[in-house]
Short mmCIF file of C-alpha atoms in Angstrom, two decimals:
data_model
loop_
_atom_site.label_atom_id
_atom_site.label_comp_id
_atom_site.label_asym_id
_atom_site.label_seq_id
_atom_site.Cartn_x
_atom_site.Cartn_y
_atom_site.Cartn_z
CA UNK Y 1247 0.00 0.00 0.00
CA UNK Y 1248 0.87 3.60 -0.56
CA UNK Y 1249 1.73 4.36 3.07
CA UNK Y 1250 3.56 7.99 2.04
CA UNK Y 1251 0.25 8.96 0.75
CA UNK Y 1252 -1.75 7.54 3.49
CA UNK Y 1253 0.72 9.93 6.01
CA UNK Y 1254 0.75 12.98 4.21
CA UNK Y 1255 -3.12 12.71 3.83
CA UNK Y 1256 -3.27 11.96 7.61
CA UNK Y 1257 -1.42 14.75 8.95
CA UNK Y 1258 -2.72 17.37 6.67
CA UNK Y 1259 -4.78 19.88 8.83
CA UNK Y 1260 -8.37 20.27 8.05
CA UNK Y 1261 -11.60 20.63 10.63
CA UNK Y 1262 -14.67 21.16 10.07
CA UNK Y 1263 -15.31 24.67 8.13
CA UNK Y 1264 -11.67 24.68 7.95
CA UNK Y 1265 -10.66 21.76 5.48
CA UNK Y 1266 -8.92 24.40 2.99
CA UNK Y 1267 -5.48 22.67 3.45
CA UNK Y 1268 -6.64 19.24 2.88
CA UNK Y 1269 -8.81 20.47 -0.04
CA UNK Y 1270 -6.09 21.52 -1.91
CA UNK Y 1271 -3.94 18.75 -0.94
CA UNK Y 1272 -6.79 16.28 -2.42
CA UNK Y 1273 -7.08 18.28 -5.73
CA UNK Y 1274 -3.37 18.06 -6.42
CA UNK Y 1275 -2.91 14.39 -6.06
CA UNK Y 1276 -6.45 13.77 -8.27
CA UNK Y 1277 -6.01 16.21 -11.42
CA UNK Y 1278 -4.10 13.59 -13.39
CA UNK Y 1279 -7.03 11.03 -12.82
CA UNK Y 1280 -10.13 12.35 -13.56
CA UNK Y 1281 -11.47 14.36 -16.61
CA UNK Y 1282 -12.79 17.41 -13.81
CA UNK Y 1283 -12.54 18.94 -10.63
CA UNK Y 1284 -15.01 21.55 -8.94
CA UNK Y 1285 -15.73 22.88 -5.59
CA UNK Y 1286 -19.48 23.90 -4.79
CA UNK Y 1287 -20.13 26.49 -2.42
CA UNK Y 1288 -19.64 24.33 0.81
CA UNK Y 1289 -16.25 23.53 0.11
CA UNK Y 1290 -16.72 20.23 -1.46
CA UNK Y 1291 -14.54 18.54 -3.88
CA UNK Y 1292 -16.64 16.91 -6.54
CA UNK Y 1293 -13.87 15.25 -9.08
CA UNK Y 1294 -15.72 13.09 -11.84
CA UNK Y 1295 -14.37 9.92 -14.20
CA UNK Y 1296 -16.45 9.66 -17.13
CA UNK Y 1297 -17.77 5.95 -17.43
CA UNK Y 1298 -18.56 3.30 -19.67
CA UNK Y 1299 -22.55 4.15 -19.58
CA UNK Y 1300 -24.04 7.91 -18.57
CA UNK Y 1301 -27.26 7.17 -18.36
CA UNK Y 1302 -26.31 6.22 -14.29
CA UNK Y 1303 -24.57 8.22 -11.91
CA UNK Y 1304 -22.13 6.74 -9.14
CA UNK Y 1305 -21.49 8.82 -6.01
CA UNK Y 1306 -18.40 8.00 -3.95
CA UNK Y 1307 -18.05 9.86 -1.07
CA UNK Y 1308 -15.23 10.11 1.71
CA UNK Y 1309 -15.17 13.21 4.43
CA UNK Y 1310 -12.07 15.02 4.19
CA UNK Y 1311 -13.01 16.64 7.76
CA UNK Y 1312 -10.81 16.14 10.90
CA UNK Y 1313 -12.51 16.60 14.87
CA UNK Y 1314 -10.61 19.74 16.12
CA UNK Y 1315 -11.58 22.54 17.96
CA UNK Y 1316 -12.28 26.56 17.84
CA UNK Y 1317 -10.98 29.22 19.36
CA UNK Y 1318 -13.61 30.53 21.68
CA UNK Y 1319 -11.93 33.21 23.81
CA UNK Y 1320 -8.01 34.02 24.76
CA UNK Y 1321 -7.87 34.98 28.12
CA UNK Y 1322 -5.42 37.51 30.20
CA UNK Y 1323 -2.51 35.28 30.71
CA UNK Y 1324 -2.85 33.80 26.67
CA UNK Y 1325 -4.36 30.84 27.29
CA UNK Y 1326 -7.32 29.73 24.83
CA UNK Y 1327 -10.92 28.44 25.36
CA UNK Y 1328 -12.24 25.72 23.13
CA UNK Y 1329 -15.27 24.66 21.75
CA UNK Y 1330 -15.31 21.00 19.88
CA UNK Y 1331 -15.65 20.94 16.32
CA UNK Y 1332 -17.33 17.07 16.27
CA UNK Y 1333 -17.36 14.61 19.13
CA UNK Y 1334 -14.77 14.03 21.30
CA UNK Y 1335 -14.39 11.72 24.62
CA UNK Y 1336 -12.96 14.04 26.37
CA UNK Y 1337 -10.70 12.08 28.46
CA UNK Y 1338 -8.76 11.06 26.00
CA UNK Y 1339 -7.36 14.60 25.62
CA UNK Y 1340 -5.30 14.77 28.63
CA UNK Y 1341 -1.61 15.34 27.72
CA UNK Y 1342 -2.31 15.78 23.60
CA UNK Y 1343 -0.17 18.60 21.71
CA UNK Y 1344 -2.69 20.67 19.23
CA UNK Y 1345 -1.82 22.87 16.19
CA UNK Y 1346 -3.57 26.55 16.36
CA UNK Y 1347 -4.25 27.84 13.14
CA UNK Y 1348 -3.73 31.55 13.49
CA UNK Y 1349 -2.23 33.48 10.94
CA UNK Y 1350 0.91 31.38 11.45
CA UNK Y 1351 0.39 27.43 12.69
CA UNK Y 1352 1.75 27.23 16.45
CA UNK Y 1353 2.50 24.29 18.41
CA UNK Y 1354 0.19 24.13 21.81
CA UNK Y 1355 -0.80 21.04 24.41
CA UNK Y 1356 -4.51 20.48 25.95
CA UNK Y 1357 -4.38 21.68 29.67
CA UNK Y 1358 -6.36 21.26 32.87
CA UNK Y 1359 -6.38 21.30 36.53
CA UNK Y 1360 -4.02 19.38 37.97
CA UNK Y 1361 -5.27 16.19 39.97
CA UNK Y 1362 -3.17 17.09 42.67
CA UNK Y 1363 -5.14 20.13 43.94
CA UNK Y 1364 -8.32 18.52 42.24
CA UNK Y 1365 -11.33 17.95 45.45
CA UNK Y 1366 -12.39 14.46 45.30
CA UNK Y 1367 -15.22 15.26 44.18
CA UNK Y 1368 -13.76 16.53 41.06
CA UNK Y 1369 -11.25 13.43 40.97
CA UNK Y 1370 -14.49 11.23 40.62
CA UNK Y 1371 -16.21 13.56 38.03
CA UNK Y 1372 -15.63 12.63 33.91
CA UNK Y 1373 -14.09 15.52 32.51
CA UNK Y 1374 -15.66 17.76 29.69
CA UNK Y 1375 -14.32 19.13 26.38
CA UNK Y 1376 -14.55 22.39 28.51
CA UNK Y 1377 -12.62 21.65 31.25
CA UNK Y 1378 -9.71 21.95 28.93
CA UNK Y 1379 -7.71 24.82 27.34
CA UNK Y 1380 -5.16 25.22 25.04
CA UNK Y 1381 -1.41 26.44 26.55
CA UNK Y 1382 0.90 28.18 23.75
CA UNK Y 1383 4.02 28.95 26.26
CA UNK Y 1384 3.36 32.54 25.39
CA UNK Y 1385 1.63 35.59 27.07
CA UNK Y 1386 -1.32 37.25 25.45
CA UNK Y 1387 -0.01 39.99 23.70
CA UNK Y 1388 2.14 37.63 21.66
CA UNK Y 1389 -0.75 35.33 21.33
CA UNK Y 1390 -2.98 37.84 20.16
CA UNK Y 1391 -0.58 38.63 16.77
CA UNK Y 1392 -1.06 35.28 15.87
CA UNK Y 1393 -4.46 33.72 16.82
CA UNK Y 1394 -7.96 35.17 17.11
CA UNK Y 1395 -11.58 34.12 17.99
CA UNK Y 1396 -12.72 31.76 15.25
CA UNK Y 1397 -9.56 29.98 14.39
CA UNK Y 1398 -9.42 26.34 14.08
CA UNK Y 1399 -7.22 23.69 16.01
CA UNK Y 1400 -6.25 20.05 14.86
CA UNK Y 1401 -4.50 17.24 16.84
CA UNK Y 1402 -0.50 16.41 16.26
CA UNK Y 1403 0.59 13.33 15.77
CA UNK Y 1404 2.79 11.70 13.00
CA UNK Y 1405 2.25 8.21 11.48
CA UNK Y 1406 3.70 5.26 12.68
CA UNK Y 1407 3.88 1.60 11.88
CA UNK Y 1408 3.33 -0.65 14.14
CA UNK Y 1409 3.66 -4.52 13.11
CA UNK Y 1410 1.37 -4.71 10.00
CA UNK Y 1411 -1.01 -1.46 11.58
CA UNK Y 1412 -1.19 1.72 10.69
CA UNK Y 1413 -1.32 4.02 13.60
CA UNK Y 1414 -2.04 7.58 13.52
CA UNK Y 1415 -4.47 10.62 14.18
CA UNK Y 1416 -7.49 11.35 12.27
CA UNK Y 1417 -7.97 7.81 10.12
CA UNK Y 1418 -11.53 9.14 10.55
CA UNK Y 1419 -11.88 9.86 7.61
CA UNK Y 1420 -8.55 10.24 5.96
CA UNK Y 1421 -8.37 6.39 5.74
CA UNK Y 1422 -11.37 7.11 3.05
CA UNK Y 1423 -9.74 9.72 1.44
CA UNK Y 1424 -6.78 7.28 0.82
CA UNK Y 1425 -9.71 4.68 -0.30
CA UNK Y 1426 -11.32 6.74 -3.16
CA UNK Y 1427 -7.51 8.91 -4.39
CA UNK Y 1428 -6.21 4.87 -4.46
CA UNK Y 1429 -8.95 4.15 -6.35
CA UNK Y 1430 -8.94 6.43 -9.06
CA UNK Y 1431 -5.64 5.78 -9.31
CA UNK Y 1432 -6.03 1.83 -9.32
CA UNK Y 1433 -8.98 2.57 -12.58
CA UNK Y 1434 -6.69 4.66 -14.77
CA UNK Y 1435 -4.02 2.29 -14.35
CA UNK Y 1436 -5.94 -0.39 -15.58
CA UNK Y 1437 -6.95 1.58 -18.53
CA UNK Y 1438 -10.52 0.92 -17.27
CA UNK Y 1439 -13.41 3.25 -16.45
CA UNK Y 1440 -15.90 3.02 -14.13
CA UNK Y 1441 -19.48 1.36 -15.20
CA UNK Y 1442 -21.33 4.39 -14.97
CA UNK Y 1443 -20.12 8.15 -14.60
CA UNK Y 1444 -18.33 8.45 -11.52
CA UNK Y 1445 -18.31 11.19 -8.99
CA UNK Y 1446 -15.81 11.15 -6.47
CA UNK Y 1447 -16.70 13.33 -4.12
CA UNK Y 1448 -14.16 14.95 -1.09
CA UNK Y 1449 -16.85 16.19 1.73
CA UNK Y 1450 -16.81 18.81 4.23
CA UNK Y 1451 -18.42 19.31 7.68
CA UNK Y 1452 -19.39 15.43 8.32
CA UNK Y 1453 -18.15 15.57 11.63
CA UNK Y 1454 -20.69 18.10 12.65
CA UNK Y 1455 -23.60 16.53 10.57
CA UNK Y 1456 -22.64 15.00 7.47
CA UNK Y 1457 -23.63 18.47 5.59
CA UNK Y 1458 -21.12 18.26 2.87
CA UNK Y 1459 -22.42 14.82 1.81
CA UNK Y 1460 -26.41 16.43 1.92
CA UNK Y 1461 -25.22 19.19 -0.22
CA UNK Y 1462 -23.05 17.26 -2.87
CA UNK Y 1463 -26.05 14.63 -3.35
CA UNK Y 1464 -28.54 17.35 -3.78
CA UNK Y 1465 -26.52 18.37 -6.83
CA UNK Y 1466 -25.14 15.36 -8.23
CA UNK Y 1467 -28.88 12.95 -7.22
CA UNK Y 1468 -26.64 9.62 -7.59
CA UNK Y 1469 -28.27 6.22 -8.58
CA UNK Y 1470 -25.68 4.23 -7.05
CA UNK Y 1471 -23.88 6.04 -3.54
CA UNK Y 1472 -21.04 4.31 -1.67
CA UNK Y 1473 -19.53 6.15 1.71
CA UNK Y 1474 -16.22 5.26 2.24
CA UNK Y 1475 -15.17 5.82 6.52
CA UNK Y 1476 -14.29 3.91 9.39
CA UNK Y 1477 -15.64 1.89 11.34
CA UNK Y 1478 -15.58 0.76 15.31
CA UNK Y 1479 -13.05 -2.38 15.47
CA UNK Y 1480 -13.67 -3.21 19.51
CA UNK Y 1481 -11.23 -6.74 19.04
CA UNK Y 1482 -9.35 -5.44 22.17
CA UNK Y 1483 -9.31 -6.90 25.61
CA UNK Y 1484 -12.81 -6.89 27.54
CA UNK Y 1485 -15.23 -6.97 24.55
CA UNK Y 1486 -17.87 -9.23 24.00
CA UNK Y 1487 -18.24 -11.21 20.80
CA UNK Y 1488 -21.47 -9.61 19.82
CA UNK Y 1489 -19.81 -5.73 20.73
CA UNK Y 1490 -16.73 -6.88 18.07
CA UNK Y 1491 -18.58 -4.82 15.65
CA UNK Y 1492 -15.24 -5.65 13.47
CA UNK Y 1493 -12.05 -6.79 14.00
CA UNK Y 1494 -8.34 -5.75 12.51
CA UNK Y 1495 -6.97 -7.81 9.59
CA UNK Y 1496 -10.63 -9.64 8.87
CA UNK Y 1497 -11.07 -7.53 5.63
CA UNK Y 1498 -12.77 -4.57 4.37
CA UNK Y 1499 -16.21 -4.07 6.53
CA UNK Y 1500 -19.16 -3.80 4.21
CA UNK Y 1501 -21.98 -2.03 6.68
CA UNK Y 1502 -25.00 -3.75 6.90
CA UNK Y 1503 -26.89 -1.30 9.45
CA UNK Y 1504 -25.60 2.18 11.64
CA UNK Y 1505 -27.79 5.04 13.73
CA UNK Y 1506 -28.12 6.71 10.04
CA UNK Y 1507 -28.40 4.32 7.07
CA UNK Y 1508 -30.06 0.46 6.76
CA UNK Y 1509 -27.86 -0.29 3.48
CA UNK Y 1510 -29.73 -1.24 0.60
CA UNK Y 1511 -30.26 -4.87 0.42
CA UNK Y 1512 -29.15 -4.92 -2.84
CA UNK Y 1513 -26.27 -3.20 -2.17
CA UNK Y 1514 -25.53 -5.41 0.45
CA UNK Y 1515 -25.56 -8.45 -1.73
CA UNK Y 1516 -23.87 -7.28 -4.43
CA UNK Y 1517 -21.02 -6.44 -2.55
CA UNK Y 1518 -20.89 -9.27 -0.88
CA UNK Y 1519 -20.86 -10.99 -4.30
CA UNK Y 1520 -18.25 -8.60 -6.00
CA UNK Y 1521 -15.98 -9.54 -2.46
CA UNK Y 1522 -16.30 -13.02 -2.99
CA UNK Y 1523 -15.83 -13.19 -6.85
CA UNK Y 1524 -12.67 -11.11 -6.52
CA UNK Y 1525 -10.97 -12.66 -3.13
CA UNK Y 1526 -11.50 -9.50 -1.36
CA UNK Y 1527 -11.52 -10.39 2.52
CA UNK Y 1528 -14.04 -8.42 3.83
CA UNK Y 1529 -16.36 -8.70 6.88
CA UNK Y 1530 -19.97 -7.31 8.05
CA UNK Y 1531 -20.81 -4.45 10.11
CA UNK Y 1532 -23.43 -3.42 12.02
CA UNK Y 1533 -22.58 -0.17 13.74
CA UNK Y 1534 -25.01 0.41 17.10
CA UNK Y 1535 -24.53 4.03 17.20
CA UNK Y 1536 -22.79 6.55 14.73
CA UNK Y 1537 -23.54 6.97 10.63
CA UNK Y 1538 -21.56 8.06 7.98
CA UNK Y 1539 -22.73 9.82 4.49
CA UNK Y 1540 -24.19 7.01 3.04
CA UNK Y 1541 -27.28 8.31 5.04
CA UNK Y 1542 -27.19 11.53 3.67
CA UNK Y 1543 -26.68 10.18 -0.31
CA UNK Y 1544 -29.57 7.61 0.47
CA UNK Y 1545 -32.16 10.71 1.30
CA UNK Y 1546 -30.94 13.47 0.03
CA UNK Y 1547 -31.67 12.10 -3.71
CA UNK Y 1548 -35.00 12.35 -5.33
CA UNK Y 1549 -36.66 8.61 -4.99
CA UNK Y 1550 -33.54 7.57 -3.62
CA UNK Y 1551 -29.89 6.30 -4.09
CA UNK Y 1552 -28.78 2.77 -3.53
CA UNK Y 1553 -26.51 3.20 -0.78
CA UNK Y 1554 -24.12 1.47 0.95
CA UNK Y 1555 -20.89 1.96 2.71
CA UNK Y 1556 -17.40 0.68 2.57
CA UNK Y 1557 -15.77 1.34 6.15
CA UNK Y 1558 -12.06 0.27 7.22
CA UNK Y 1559 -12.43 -0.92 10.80
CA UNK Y 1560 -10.17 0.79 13.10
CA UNK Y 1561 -9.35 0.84 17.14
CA UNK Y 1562 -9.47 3.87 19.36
CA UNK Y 1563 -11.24 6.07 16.78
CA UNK Y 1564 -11.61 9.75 17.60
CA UNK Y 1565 -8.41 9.19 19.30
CA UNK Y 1566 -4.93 10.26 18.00
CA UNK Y 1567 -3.84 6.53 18.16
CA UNK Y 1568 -6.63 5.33 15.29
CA UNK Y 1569 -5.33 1.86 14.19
CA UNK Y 1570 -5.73 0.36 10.89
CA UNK Y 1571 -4.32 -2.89 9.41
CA UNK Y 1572 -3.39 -2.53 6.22
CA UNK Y 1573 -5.13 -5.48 4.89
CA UNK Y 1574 -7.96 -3.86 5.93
CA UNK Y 1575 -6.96 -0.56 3.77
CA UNK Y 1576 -5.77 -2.43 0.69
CA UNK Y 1577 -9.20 -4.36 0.63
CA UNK Y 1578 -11.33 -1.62 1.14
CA UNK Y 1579 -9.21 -0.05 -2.16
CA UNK Y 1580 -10.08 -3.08 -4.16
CA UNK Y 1581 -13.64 -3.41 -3.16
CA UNK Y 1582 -14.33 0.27 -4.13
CA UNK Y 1583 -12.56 -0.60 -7.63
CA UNK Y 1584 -14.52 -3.50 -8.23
CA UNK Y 1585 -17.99 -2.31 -7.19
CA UNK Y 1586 -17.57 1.01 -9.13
CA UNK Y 1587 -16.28 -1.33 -12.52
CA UNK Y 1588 -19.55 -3.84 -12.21
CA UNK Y 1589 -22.39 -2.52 -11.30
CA UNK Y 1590 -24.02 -3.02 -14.74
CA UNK Y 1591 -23.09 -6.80 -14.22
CA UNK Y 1592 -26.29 -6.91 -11.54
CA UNK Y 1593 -30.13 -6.56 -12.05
CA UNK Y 1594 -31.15 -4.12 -9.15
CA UNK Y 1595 -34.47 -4.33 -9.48
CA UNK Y 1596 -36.36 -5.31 -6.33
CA UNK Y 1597 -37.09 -9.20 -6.16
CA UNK Y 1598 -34.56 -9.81 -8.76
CA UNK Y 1599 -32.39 -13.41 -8.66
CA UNK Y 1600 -29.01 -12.13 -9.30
CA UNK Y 1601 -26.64 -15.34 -9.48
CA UNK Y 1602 -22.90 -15.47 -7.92
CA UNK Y 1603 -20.80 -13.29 -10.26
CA UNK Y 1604 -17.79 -15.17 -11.66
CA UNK Y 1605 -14.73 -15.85 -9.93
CA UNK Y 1606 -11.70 -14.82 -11.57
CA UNK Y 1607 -9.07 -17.62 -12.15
CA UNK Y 1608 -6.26 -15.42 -10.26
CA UNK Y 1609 -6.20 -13.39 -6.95
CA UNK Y 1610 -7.45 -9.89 -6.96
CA UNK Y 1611 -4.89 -6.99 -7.70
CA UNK Y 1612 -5.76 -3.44 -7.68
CA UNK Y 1613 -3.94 -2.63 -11.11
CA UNK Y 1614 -5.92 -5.51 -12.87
CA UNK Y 1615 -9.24 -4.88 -14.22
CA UNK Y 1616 -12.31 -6.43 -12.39
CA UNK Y 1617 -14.06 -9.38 -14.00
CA UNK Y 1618 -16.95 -8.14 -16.26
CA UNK Y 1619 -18.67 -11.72 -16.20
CA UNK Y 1620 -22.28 -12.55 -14.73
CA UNK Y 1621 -25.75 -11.92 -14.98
CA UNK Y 1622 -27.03 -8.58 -16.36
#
């Protein structure tokens, strides 16, 4: 797998409202693979690949939105007051360094009372997002020519590899950036286009509502919408087999069911079928609480997309130690490649008898084009 890309696409800033660094980082590494680029109004990226058939539109969509934070007040002695820009536990932010993005990035750590002169009362209580502040080392008036009210904060904290895992802040969603950039790149080096037209889209805000996604299928009113995120992987210590959710190294997760989005039955089966005619390992999942933007594509089009979601299961998530395996990643890459080339392969309408689609006679690569055989 492309780890450099996966690491510069990690630890490029962008929060929600604030996702112009990320933005253009996306655009540069797409231009060469897709015949064009916009951004609508709410800052997403909508890059489309012209396919085999346009009477169908595909809708691929992968948040390019980070949790972070916003400057909510600086206060005599410099020190900054937050407010959460998506969901954080918040005691998992003890002892984090933050970048503020002022008018010049500057390196700061997460602060807050000290145990030792905490009551204990307060030693018993869970701590808030708001118990916290942000400590630059510097007074106010040197804070002040720097940062102001309204400026966004991200985590730090660089990639590392860890056995065959990936570990590293804000997988969620970067993980699906790398997903859908990998897969453009995986279709034009195949010489191969997609089955129908093919809108890969780069959304904002989803961490605060999934509004990019709302906005981009309003315009675009896919027949065919896949999100591409992470998912819960709780295969650690403790957890029951039916809390699993997913596990590291099983496979891509195709999502059956989260708080947002039943998936398409269809949908379901045919990517179950596409996983199993290509070798893809994948798994099922069936998310208790959370959704992702394949809730947003599935409403927010007239009568209806198909919708379904690709997720990379991951441990700690909304932490700044996410962990993927990079099975997992490479899977979820040649799902979305294979899904996106043979959709005209399956009858969707409702009640229909699709059979198995073919196996191919060798394993799946991402730089080989998917098998076109089986039932249209």
């Amino acid at each position: 797998m492309n780890t450099e890309l996966l690491r510069k696409v990690c630890q490029t800033p962008g929060a929600p409202g604030f996702e112009n660094a990320i933005r253009e980082f996306i655009i540069k590494e797409i231009t060469p693979l897709v015949d064009s680029i916009s951004v609508d109004n709410i800052g997403n990226v909508i890059a489309v690949k012209k396919g085999k058939d346009s009477s169908k539109s595909i809708m691929a969509a992968a948040h390019m939105d980070e949790i972070g934070f916003i400057v909510r007040h600086i206060d005599d002695k410099g020190f900054l007051r937050i407010l959460p820009l998506g969901g954080f536990d918040p005691k998992t932010l003890t002892a984090q360094r933050v970048i503020v993005h002022g008018t010049k990035d500057l390196l700061g750590c997460m602060g807050a009372k000290p145990i030792h002169v905490m009551t204990p009362a307060e030693r018993a209580k869970m701590p808030e997002v708001t118990d916290f502040f942000v400590d630059l080392g510097l007074p106010k008036e040197e804070v002040e020519k720097y940062v102001s009210v309204g400026d966004a904060i991200t985590r730090e904290r660089e990639l590392t590899e860890m056995g065959d895992c990936i570990n590293v802040k804000s997988l969620d969603n970067r993980a699906g950036c790398y997903i859908l950039i990998e897969t453009l790149r995986a279709l034009k080096a195949a010489k191969t286009l997609p089955a129908y037209d093919l809108y890969a889209v780069f959304s904002v805000q989803e961490e605060v509502g999934c509004r990019g996604a709302q906005v981009g299928a309003l315009q675009i009113q896919p027949d065919f919408a896949f999100a591409l995120d992470v998912t819960i992987a709780y295969d650690t210590p403790g957890a029951g087999s039916h809390e699993m959710c997913t596990e590291l190294g099983k496979g891509t997760a195709i999502k059956i069911y989260d708080s947002s989005l039943i998936a398409d039955r269809r949908m379901v089966a045919f990517m179950k079928a596409v996983s199993e005619a290509e070798n893809i390992p994948s798994q099922l999942e069936l998310l208790a609480a959370g959704g992702t933007d394949a809730g947003s594509m599935q409403r927010f089009t007239a009568g209806g997309a198909i919708a379904g979601a690709i997720s990379v299961p991951v441990r700690n998530v909304h932490q700044v130690i996410e962990m993927a395996h990079k099975i997992d990643l490479q899977a979820s890459v040649d799902l979305l490649t294979a899904c996106v080339s043979n959709l005209q392969q399956w009858d969707w309408n409702w009640g229909a008898e699709n059979k198995p689609l073919s196996k191919k006679a060798s394993s799946k690569k991402a730089d080989k084009k998917p098998a076109k055989k089986g039932k249209k």
